[in-house]
Coordinates of C-alpha atoms in Angstrom, one line a residue:
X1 CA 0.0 0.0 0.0
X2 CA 3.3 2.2 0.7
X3 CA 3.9 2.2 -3.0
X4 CA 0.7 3.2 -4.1
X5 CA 0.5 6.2 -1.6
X6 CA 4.0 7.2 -3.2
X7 CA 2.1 6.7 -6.9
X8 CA -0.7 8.9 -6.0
X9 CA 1.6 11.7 -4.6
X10 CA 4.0 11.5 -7.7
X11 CA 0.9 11.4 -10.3
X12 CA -0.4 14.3 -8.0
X13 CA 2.5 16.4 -8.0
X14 CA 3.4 15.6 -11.6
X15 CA -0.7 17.3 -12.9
X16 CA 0.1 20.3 -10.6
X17 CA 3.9 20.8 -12.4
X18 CA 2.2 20.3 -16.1
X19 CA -0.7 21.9 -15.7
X20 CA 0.9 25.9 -16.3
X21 CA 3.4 24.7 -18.7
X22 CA 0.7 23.2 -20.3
X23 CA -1.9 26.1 -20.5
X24 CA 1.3 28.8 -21.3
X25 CA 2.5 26.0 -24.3
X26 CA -0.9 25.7 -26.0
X27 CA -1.1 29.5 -26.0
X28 CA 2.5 29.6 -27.5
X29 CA 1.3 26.6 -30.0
X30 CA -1.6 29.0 -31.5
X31 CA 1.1 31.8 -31.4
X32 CA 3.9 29.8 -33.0
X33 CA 0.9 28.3 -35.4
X34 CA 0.5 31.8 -37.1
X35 CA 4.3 32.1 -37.3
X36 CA 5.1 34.5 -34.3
X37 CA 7.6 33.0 -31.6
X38 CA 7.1 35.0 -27.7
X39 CA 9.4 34.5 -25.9
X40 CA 7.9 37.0 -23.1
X41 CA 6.1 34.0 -22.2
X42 CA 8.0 33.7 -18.8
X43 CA 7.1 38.1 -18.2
X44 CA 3.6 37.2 -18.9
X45 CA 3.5 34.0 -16.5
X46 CA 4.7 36.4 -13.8
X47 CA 2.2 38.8 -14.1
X48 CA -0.3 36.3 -14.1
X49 CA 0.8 35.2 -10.8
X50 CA 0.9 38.5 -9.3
X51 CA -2.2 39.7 -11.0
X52 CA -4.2 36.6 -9.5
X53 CA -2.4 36.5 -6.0
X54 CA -3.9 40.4 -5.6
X55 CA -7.5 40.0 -7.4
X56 CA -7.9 36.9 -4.9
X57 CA -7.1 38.8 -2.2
X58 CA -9.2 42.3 -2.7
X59 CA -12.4 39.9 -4.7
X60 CA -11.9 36.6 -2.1
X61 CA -12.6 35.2 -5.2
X62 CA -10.1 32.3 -6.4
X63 CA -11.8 32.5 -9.6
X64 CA -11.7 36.8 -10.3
X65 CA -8.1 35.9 -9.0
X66 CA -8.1 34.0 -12.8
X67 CA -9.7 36.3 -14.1
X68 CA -7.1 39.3 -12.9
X69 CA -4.1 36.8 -14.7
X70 CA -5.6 36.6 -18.0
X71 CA -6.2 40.5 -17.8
X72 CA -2.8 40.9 -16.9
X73 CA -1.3 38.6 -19.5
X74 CA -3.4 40.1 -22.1
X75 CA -2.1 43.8 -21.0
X76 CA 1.6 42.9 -22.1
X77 CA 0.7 40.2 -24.8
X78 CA -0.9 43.8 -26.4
X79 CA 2.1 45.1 -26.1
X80 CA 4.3 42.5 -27.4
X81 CA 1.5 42.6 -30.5
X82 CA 2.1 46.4 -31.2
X83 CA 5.8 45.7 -31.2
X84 CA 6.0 43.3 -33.8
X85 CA 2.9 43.5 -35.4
X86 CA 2.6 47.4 -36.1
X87 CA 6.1 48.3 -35.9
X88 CA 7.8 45.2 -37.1
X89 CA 10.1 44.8 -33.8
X90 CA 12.3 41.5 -33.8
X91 CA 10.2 39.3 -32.4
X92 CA 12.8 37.4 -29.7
X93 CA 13.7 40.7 -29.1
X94 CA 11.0 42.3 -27.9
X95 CA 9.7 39.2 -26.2
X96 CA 13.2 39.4 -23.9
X97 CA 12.5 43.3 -23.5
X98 CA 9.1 42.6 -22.1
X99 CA 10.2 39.5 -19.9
X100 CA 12.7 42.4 -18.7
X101 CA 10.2 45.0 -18.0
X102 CA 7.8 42.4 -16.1
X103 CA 10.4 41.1 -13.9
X104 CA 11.3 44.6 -12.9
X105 CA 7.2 45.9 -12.1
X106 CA 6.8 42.2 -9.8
X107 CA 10.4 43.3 -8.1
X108 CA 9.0 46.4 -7.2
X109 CA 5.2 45.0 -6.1
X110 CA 6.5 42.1 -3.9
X111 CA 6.7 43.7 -0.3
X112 CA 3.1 44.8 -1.6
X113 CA 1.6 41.4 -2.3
X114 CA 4.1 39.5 0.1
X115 CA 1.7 41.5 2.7
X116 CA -2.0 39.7 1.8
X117 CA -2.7 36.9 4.4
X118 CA -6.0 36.1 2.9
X119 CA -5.5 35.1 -0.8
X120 CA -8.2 32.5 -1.8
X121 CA -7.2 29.2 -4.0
X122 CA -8.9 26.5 -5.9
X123 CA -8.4 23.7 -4.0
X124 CA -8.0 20.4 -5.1
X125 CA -10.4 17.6 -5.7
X126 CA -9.8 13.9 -5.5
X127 CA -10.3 12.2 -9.0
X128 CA -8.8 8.8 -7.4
X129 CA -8.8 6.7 -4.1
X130 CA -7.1 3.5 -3.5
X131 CA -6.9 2.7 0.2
X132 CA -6.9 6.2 1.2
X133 CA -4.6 7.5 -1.0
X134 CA -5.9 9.9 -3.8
X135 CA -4.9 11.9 -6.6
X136 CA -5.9 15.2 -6.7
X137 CA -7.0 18.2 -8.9
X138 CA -7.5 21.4 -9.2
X139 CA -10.4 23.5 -11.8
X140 CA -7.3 25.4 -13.6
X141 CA -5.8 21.6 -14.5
X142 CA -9.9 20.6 -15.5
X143 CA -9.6 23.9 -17.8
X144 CA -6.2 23.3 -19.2
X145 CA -7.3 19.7 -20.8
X146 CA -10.8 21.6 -21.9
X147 CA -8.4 23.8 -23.7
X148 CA -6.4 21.6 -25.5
X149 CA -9.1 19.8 -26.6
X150 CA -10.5 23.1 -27.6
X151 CA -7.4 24.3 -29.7
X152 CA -6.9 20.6 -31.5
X153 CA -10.3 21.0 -32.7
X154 CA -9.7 24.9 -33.9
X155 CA -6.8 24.2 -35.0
X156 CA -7.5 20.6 -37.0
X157 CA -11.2 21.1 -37.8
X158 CA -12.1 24.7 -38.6
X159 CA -12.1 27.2 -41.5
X160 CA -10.6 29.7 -39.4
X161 CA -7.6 27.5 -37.7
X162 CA -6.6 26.5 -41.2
X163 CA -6.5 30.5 -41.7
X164 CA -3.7 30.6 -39.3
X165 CA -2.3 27.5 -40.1
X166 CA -2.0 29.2 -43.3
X167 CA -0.5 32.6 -42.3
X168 CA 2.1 30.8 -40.0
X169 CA 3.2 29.2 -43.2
X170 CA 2.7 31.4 -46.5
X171 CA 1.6 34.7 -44.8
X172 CA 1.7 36.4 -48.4
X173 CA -0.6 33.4 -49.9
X174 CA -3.0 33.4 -47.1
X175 CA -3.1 37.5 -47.6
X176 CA -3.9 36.8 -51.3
X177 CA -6.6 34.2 -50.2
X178 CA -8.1 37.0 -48.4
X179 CA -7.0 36.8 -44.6
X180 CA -6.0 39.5 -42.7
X181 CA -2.8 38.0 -41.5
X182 CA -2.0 40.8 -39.3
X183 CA -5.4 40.6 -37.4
X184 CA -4.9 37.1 -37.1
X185 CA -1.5 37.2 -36.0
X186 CA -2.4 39.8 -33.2
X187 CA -5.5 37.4 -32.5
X188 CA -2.8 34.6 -31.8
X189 CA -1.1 36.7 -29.4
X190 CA -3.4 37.8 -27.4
X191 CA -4.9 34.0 -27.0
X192 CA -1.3 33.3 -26.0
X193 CA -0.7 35.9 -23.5
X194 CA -4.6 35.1 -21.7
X195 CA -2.9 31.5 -21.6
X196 CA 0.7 32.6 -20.2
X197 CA -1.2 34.8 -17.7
X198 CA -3.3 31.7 -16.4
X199 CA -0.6 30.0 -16.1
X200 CA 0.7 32.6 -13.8
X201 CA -2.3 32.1 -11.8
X202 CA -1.4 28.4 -11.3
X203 CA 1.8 29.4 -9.6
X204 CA 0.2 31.7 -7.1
X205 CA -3.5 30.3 -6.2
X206 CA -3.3 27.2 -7.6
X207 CA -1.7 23.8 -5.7
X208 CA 0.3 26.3 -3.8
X209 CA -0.7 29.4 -2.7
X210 CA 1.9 32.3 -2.3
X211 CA 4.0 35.1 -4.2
X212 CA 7.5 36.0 -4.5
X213 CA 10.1 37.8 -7.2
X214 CA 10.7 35.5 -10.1
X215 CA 8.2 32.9 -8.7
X216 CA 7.4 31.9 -12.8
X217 CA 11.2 30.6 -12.4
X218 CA 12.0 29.5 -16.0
X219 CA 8.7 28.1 -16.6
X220 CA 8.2 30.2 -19.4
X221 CA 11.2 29.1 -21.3
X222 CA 10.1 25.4 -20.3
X223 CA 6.7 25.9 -22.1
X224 CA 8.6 27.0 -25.2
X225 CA 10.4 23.9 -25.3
X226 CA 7.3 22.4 -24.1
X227 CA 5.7 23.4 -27.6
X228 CA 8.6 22.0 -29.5
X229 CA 9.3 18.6 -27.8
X230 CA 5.0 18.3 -28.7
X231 CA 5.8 19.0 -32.5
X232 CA 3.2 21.9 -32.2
X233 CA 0.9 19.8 -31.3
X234 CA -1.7 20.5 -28.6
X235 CA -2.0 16.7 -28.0
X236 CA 2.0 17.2 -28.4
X237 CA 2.3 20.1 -26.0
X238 CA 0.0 17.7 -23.3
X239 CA 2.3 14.4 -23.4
X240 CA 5.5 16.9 -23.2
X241 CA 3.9 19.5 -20.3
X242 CA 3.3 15.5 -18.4
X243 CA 6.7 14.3 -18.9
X244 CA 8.6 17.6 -17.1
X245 CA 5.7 17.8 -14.9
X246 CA 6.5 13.8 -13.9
X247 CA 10.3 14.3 -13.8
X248 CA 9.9 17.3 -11.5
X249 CA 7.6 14.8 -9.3
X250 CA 10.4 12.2 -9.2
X251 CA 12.6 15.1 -8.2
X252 CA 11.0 15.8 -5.7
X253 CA 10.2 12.2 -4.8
X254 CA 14.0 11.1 -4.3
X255 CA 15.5 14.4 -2.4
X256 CA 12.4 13.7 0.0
X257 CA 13.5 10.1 0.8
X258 CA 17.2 11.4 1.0
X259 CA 18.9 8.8 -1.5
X260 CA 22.8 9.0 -1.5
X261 CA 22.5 12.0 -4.9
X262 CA 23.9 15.2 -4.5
X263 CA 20.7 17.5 -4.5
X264 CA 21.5 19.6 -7.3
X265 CA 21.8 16.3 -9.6
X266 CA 17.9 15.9 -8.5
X267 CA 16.7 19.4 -8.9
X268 CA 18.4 19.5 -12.6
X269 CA 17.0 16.3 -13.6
X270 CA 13.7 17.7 -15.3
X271 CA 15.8 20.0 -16.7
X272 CA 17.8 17.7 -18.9
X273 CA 15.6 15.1 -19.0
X274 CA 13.5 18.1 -21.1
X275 CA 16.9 19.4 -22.9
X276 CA 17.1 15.6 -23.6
X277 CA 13.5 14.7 -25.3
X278 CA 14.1 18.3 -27.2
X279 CA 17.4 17.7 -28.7
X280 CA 16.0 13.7 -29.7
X281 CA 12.2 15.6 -31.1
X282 CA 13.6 18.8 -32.4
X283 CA 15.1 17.7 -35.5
X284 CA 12.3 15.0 -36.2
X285 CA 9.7 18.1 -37.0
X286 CA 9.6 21.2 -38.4
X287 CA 8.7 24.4 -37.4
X288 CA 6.1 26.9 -39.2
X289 CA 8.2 28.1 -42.2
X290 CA 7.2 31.6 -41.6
X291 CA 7.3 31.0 -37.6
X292 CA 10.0 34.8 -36.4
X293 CA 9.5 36.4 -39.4
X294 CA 6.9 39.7 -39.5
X295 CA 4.8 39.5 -42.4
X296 CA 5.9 42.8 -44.9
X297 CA 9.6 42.7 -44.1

């Protein structure tokens, strides 16, 4: 029975480490889809999480707290889409200017929001119970598998997701075909910043409630090779988002039962294990042939 208590707290633990990376990828997968790359994933991820921590707070509502992150991931995903859609910015560039900008506003609002006591979560409800051990869930992991199922279908099954398939690909055929490829470009972005900034809210009302500078801590960068090792695929994107998500369970697994590893060894290990499965799927796919470039240069 020891064993399957330890099963149900790593397949816990490994849905609660997915489920932002996955909701930040499949917003990066619609984004990448139409042929722009964000890298200000990881800024908008930590406004999220700030966003949400202080809408719970002032609403006592876990769910305005959600609503506060896509808001606030929307805000700079509107700016990243004035940048390099209407002036034509370099799009890595401007998405490391933004991740800049956003770690420098949370820097300055942390003794702010390290002060709320009261911060309202979604809390977790058993889906499993052997013996009286369960696995648990949370709504924002129920709402990131709605999503993906949402996006394969848009992007698979519809008019208008072939549209963007389309402009990611030949942006001056699908403009010739009669798409707006800048509207549908910005339309990308802002689904992917509303995703980053839920994702943000994972990190501060979700599994674990809390705030603190640089609290997104890489995650951002992880959902980018998230989208990648997934072939930009939402199905993709979920297998991927489950695999670091179950290496950073058996991470935590092992320093907890203090086996003879040095413990930063353990704490890298879902970090190469995901360099690994991206250097082995990266060159088995290819990318959006028009994904970095801004349609008109």
């Amino acid at each position: 029975m020891h064993h399957i208590g330890v099963i149900m707290v790593i397949a816990t633990t490994t849905i609660a480490v997915a489920t932002p990376l996955l909701l930040a990828a499949l917003g990066e997968v619609v984004a990448e889809k139409a042929g722009v790359i964000n890298v200000g994933i990881e800024g908008m991820m930590l406004c999220g999480a700030y966003a949400a921590f202080a809408a719970s707070h002032y609403s006592q509502s876990p769910t305005i707290g959600a609503s506060g992150a896509i808001a606030a991931g929307l805000a700079i995903a509107a700016i990243f889409a004035l940048m390099t859609v209407r002036f034509r910015a370099d799009q890595v560039v401007a998405g490391t200017a933004l991740n800049i900008l956003a770690l420098g506003i949370t820097g300055v609002l942390t003794p702010i929001a390290s002060a709320f006591t009261n911060v309202p979560s979604f809390h977790p409800h058993r889906i499993a119970s052997i013996s009286g051990h369960a696995i648990s869930i949370d709504a924002l992991a129920i709402v990131a598998v709605a999503v993906t199922a949402v996006v394969g279908f848009y992007l698979a099954r519809t008019v208008s997701g072939l549209r963007l398939r389309a402009v990611g690909e030949y942006p001056a055929a699908a403009s010739d075909s009669g798409s707006n490829v800048n509207m549908i470009r910005v339309a990308a972005i802002l689904f992917g910043g509303s995703m980053a900034g839920l994702a943000g809210a994972c990190l501060s009302i979700g599994y674990n409630v809390g705030i603190g500078q640089g609290i997104s801590s890489g995650r951002g960068f992880i959902a980018l090779a998230v989208v990648i090792v997934g072939r930009w695929s939402p199905i993709g994107a979920l297998l991927a988002a489950l695999l670091f998500g179950l290496a950073s369970a058996l991470q935590a697994w092992y320093q907890a039962t203090n086996v003879p590893i040095p413990y930063q060894v353990l704490l890298a290990l879902p970090y190469v294990l995901t360099l690994v499965a991206l250097v082995v799927r990266a060159g088995r796919t290819s990318a959006p042939a028009a994904l970095g470039s801004n349609y008109g240069d």
